[in-house]
Tab-separated table of C-alpha atoms in Angstrom:
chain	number	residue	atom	x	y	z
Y	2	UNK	CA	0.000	0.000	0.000
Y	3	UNK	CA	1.250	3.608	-0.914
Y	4	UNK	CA	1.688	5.951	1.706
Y	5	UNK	CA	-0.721	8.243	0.231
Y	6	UNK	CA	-2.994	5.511	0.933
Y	7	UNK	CA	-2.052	4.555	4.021
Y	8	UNK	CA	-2.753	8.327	5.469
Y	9	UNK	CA	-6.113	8.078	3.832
Y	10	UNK	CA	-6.899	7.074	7.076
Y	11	UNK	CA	-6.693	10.832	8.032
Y	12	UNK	CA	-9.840	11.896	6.804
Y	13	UNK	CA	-11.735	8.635	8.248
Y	14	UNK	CA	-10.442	9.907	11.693
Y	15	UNK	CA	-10.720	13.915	10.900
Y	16	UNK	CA	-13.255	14.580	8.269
Y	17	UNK	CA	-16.652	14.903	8.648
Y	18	UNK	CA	-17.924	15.454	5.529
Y	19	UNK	CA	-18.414	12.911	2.895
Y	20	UNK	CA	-16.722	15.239	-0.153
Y	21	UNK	CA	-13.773	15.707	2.250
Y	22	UNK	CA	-13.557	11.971	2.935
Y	23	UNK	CA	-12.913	12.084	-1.196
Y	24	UNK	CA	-9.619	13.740	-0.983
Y	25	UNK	CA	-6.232	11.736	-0.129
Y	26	UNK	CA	-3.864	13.588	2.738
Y	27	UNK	CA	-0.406	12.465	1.854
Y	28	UNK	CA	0.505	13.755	5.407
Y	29	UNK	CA	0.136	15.542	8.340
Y	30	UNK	CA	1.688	18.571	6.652
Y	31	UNK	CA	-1.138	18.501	3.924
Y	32	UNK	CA	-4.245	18.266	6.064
Y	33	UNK	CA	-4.548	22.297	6.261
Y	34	UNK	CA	-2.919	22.585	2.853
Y	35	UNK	CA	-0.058	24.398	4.116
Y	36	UNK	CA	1.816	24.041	0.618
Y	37	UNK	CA	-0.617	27.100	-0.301
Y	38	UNK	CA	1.376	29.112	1.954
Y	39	UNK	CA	4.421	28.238	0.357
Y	40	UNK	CA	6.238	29.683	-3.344
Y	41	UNK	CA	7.098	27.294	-6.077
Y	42	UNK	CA	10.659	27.198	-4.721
Y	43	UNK	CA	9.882	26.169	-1.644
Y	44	UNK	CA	7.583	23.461	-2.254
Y	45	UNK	CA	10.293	21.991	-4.652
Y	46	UNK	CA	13.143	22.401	-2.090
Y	47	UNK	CA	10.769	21.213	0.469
Y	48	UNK	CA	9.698	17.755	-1.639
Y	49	UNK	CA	13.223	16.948	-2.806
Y	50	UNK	CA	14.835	16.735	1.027
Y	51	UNK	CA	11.644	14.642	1.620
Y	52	UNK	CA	12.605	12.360	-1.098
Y	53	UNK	CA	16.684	12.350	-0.299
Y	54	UNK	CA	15.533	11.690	3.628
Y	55	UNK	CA	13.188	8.639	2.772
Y	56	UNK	CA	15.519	7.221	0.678
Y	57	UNK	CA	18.996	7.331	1.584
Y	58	UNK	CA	18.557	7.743	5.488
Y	59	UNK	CA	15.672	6.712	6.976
Y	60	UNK	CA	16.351	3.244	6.392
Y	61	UNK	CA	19.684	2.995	7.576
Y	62	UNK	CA	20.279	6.038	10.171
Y	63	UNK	CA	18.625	3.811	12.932
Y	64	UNK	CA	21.761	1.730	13.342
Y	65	UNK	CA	23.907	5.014	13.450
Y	66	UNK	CA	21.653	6.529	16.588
Y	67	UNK	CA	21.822	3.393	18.438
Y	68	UNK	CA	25.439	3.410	18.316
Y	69	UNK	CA	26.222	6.937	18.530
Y	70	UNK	CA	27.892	7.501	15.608
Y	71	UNK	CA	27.976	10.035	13.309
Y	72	UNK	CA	26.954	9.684	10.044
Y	73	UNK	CA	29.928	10.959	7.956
Y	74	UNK	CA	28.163	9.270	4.812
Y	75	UNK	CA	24.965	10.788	5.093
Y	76	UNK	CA	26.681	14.239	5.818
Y	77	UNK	CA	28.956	14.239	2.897
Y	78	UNK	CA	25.753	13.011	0.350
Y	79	UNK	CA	24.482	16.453	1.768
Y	80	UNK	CA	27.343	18.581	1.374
Y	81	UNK	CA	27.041	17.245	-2.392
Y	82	UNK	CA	23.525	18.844	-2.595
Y	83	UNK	CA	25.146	21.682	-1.735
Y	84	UNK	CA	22.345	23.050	0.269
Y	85	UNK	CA	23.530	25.500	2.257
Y	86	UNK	CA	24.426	27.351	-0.781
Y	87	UNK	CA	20.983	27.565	-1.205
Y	88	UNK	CA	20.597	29.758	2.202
Y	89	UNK	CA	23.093	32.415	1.978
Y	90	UNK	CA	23.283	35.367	0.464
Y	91	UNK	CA	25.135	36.441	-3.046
Y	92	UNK	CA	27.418	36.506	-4.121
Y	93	UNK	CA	28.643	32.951	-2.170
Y	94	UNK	CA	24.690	31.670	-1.942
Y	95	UNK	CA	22.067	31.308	-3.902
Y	96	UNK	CA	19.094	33.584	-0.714
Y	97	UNK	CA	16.757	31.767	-0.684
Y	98	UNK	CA	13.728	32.840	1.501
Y	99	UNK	CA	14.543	31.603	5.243
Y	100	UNK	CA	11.330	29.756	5.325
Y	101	UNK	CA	12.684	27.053	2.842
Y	102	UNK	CA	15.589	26.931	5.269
Y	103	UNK	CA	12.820	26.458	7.967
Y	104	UNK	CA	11.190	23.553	5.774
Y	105	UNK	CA	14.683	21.715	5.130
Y	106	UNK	CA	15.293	21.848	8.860
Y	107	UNK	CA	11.710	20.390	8.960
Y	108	UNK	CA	11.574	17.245	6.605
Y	109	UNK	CA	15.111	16.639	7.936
Y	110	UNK	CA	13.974	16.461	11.594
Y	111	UNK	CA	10.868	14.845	10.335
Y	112	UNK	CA	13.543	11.463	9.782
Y	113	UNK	CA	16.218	12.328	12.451
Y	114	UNK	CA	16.072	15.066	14.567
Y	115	UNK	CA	20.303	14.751	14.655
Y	116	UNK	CA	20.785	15.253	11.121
Y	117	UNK	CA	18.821	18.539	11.260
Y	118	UNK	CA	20.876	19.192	14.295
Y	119	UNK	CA	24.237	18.853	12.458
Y	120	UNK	CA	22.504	21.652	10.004
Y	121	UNK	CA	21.570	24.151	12.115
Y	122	UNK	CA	24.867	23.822	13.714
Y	123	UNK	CA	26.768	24.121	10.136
Y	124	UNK	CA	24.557	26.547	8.721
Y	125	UNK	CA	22.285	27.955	11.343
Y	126	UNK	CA	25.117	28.898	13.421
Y	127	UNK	CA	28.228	28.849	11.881
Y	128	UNK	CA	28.253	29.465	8.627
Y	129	UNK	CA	25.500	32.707	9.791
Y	130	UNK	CA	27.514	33.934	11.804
Y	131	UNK	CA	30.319	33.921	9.239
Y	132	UNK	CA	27.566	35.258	6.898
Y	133	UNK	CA	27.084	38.241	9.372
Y	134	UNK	CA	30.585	38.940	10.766
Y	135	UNK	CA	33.307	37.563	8.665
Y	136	UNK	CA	35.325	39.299	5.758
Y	137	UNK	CA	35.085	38.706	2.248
Y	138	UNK	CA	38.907	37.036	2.268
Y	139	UNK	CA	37.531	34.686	5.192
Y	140	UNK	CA	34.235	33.950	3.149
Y	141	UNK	CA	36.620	33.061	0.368
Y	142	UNK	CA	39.025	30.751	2.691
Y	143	UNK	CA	36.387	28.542	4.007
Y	144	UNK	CA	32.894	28.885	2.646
Y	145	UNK	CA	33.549	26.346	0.029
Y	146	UNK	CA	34.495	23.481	2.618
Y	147	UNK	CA	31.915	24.082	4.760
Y	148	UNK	CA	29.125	24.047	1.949
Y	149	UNK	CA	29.884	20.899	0.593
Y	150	UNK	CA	30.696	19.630	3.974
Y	151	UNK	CA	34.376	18.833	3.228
Y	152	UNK	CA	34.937	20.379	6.262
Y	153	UNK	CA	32.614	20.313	9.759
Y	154	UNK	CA	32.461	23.481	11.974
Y	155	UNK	CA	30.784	23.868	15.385
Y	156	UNK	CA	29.652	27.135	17.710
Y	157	UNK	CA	31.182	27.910	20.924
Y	158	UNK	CA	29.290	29.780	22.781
Y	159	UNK	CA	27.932	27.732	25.907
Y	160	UNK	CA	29.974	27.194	29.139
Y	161	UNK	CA	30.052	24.693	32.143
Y	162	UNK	CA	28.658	28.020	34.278
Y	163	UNK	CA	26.976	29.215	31.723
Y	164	UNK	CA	24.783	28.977	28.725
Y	165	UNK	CA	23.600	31.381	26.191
Y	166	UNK	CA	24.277	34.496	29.312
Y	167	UNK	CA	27.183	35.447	26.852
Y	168	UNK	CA	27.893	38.425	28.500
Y	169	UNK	CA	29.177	36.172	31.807
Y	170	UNK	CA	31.145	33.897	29.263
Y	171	UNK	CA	34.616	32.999	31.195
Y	172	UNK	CA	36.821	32.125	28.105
Y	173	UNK	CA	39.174	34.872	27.105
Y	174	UNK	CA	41.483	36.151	24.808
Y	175	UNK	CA	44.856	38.262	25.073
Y	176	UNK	CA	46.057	40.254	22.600
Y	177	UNK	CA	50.085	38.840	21.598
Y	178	UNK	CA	52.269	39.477	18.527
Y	179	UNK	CA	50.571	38.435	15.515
Y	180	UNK	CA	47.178	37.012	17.516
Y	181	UNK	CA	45.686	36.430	20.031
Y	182	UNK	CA	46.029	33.603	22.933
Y	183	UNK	CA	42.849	32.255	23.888
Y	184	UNK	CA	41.979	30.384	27.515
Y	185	UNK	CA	39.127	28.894	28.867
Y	186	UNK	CA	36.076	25.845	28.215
Y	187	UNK	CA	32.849	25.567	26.234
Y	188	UNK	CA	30.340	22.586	27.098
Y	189	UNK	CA	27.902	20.926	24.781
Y	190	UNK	CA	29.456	21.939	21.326
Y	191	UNK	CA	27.772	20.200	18.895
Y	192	UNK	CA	30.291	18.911	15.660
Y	193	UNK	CA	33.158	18.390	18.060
Y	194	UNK	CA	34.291	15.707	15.812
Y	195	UNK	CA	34.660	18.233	12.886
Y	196	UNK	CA	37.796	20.710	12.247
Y	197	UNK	CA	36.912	24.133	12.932
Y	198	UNK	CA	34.560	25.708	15.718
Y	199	UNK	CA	33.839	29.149	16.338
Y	200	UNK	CA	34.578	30.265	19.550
Y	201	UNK	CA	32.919	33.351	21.361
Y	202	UNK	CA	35.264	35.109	24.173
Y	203	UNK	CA	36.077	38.073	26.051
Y	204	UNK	CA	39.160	40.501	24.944
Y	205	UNK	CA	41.318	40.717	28.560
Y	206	UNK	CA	41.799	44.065	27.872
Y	207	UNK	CA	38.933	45.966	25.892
Y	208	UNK	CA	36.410	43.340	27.795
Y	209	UNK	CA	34.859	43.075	24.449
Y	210	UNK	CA	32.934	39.554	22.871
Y	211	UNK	CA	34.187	38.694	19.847
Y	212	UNK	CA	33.941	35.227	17.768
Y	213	UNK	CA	37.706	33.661	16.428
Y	214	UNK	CA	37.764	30.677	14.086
Y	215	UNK	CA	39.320	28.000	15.885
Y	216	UNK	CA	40.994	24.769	14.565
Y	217	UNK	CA	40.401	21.846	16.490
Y	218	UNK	CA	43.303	19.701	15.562
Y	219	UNK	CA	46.286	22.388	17.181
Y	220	UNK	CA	48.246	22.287	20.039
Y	221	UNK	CA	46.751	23.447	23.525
Y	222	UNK	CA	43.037	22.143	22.424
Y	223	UNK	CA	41.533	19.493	23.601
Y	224	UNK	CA	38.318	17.937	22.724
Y	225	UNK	CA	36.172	15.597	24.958
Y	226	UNK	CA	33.138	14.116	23.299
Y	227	UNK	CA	30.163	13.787	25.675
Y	228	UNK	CA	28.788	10.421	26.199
Y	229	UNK	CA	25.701	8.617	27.215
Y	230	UNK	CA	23.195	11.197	25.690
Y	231	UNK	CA	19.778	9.896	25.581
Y	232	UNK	CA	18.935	12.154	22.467
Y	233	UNK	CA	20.398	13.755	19.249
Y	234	UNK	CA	22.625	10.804	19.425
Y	235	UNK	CA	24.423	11.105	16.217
Y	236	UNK	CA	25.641	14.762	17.139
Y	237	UNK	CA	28.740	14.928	19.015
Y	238	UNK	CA	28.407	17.102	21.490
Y	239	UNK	CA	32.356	17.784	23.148
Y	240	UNK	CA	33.839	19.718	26.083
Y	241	UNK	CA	35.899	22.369	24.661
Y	242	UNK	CA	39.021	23.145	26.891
Y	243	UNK	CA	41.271	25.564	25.567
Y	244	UNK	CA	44.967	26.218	26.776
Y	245	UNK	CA	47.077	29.255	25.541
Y	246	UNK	CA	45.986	28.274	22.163
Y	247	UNK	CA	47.250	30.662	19.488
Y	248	UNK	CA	45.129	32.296	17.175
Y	249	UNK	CA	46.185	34.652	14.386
Y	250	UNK	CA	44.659	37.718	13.469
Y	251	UNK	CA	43.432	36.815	9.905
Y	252	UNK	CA	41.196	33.751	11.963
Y	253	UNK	CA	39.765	36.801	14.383
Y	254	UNK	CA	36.033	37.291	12.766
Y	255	UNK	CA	36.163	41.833	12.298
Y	256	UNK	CA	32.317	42.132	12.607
Y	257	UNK	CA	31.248	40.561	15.605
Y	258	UNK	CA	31.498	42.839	18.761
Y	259	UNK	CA	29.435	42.415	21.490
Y	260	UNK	CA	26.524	40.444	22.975
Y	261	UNK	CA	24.073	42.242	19.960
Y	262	UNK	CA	26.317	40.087	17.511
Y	263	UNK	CA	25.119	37.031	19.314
Y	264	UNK	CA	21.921	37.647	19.779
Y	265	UNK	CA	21.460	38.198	15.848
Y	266	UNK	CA	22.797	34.282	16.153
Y	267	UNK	CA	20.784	33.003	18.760
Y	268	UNK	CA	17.929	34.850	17.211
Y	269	UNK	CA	17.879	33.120	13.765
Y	270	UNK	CA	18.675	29.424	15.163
Y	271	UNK	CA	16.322	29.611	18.036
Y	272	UNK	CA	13.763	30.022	15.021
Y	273	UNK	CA	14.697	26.917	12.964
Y	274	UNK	CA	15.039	25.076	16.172
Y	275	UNK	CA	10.810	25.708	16.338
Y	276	UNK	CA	11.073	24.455	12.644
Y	277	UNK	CA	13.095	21.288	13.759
Y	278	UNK	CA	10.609	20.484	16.673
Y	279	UNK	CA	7.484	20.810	14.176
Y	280	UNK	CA	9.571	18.297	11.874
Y	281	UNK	CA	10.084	15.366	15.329
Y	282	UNK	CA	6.011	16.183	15.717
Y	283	UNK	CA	5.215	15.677	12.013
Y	284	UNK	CA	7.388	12.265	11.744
Y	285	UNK	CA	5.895	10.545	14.775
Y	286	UNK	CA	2.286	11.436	13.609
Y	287	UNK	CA	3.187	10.431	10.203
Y	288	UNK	CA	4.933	7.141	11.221
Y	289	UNK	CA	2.203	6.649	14.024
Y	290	UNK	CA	-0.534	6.622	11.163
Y	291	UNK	CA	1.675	3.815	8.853
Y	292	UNK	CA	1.978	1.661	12.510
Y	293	UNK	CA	-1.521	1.783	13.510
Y	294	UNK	CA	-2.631	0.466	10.002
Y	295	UNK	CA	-1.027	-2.746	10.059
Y	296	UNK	CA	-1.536	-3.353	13.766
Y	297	UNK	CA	-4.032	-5.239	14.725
Y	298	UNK	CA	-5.842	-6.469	18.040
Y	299	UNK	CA	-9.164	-8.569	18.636
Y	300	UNK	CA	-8.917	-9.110	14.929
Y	301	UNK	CA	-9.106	-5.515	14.352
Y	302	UNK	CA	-7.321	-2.685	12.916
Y	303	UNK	CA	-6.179	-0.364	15.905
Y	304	UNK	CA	-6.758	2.519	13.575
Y	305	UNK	CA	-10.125	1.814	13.362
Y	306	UNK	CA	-10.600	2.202	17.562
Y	307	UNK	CA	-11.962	5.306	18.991
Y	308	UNK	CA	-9.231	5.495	21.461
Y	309	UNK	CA	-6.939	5.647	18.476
Y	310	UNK	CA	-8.533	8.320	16.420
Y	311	UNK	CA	-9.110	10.851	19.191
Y	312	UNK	CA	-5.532	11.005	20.228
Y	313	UNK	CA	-4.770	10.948	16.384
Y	314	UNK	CA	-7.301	14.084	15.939
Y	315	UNK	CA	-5.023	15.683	19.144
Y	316	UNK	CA	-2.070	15.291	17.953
Y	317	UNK	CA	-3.211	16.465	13.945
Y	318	UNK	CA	-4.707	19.562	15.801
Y	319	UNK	CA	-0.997	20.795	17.402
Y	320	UNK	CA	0.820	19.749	14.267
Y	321	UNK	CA	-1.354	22.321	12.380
Y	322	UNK	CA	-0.703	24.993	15.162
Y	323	UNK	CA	2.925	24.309	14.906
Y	324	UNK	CA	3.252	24.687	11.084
Y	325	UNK	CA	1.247	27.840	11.126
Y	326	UNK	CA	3.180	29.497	14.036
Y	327	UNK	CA	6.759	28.923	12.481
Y	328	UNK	CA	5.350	29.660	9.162
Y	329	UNK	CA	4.523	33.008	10.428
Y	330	UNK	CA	6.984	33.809	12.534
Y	331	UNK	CA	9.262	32.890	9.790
Y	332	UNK	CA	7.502	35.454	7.473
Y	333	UNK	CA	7.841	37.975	9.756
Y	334	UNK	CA	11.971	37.661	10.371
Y	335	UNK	CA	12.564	37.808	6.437
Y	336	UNK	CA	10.333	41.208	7.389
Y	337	UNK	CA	12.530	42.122	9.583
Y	338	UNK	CA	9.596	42.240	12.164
Y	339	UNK	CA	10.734	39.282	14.165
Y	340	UNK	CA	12.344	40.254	17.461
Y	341	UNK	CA	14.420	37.492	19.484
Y	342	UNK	CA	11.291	37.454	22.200
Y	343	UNK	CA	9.085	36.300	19.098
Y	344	UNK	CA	12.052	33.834	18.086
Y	345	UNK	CA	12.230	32.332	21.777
Y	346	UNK	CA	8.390	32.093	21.979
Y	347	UNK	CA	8.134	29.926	19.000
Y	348	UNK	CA	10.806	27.793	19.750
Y	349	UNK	CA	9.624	26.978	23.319
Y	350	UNK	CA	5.846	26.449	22.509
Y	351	UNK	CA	6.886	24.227	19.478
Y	352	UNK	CA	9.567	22.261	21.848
Y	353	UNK	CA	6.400	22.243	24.498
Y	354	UNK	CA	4.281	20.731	21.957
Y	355	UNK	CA	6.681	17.998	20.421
């Protein structure tokens, strides 16, 4: 059976009109007919992750959460896509609208919630911020690598003491010929296994933040990779500790001074994150409805219980609040109407509600 057929189920437990009962919902996503919201581009970008995901990783990526592992194939069949083109701006992008960035974090998460993870880490975070605050000779250096996924980059800004409170951030940097020498930790850094992470700290002297490229294979770094997570398994989150390590000028990012330039960060990934929790709530409905059609008790299709199709019509109803929240939300940031408290209150809702 198709999977459009399988989630014709959807109307049996939602509609209540015969004409309606007519119509096939290929998924949650399609019950409000959300793809009206969306531009040609973005239905196309949107369709073709759904196709890579269901094809080359949601049969295998199981295996790689259960053992923790990080799925360098997967990653470097993205990088080949070269995505993240797609989301920043020309002349090195192709700016595209942020809300088909939202809808590949979606159908990504819909499969593995790691995998969109490792993206808003590599694009969300780092390659924005270089977007924002690096110069054109940097952009030049490094965006190609990081694109096509040659090379992995992470964002250190959290702290044993301290999380996104950058302005109480401990790590430092001291000014030295040629450089700078930079001291200190930074917890939970997602792509700890890759080469580069950015790393946010306060100038000794002018008691500015700034952000400094940081390679992770150099003497006086050292990276621990945090075991025993119960979630986002594939990501490797590390403990960052950094001893006199030097850095030289040219890796010192010029345009980010300050806690403003990280709150421009936070504020775009705490967006996608809602975007990534609507994706987790999408794929369990969507898997739940393909599970409950070939299980069967007292002879019976569980789909066809009443117990069944009331949490079903729950669950459908929050999905549809979720899209339509990020959906607007994200409308309003490429506005430039979307302030970090609107940011924050989608994320946390849509985390609530997944």
């Amino acid at each position: 059976m198709s999977f459009s057929s399988r989630l014709q189920l959807v109307q049996n437990h939602l509609s209540g009109s015969t004409k309606e009962k007519s119509k096939i919902v290929a998924s949650a996503v399609d019950y409000l007919y959300f793809d009206d919201l969306l531009t040609p581009e973005e239905k196309t970008l949107r369709k073709e992750i759904r196709e890579f995901m269901e094809k080359e990783v949601a049969p295998v990526i199981s295996r790689y959460v259960e053992k923790a592992e990080f799925p360098y194939d997967i990653v470097h069949k993205i990088g080949e896509k070269e995505w993240i083109k797609l989301f920043l701006k020309r002349p090195y992008g192709k700016e595209v609208s942020h809300t088909s960035y939202g809808l590949a974090s979606m159908e990504l998460a819909r499969v593995d919630a790691g995998i969109a993870t490792f993206l808003v880490v590599q694009m969300g975070l780092a390659l924005y911020t270089l977007e924002l605050f690096a110069s054109d000779k940097q952009k030049q250096k490094y965006y190609d690598d990081f694109i096509k996924c040659r090379k992995l980059v992470g964002w250190g800004l959290t702290e044993e003491n301290y999380g996104s409170d950058a302005s109480s951030i401990s790590s430092t940097v001291a000014k030295v010929d040629g450089g700078y020498r930079l001291n200190g930790d930074k917890r939970w850094i997602g792509n700890s296994n890759g080469d580069y992470v950015i790393v946010w700290a306060k100038d000794r002297d002018t008691k500015e933040i700034g952000a400094y490229l940081v390679p992770l294979k150099q003497a006086g770094v050292q990276v621990e990779i945090i075991k025993h997570k119960l979630a986002l398994r594939i990501v490797q989150n590390g403990q960052l500790r950094f001893n006199n390590v030097f850095i030289p000028e040219e890796n010192k990012l010029p345009g980010a001074k300050g806690f403003e330039s990280v709150n421009k960060v936070l504020e775009h990934s705490r967006l996608f994150v809602a975007w990534m929790a609507t994706g987790v709530a999408l794929g369990v409905y969507d898997n739940v409805i393909k599970y409950i059609d070939n299980r069967k008790q007292f002879g019976k299709k569980i789909s066809g219980f009443q117990l069944s199709q009331e949490k079903l019509s729950r669950i459908m109803a929050i999905t549809q609040a979720m899209l339509t929240l990020v959906w607007r939300v994200t409308r309003l940031y490429e506005q430039g109407k979307a302030t970090i408290g609107r940011a924050a209150m989608t994320k946390a809702w849509a985390t609530k509600m997944a």
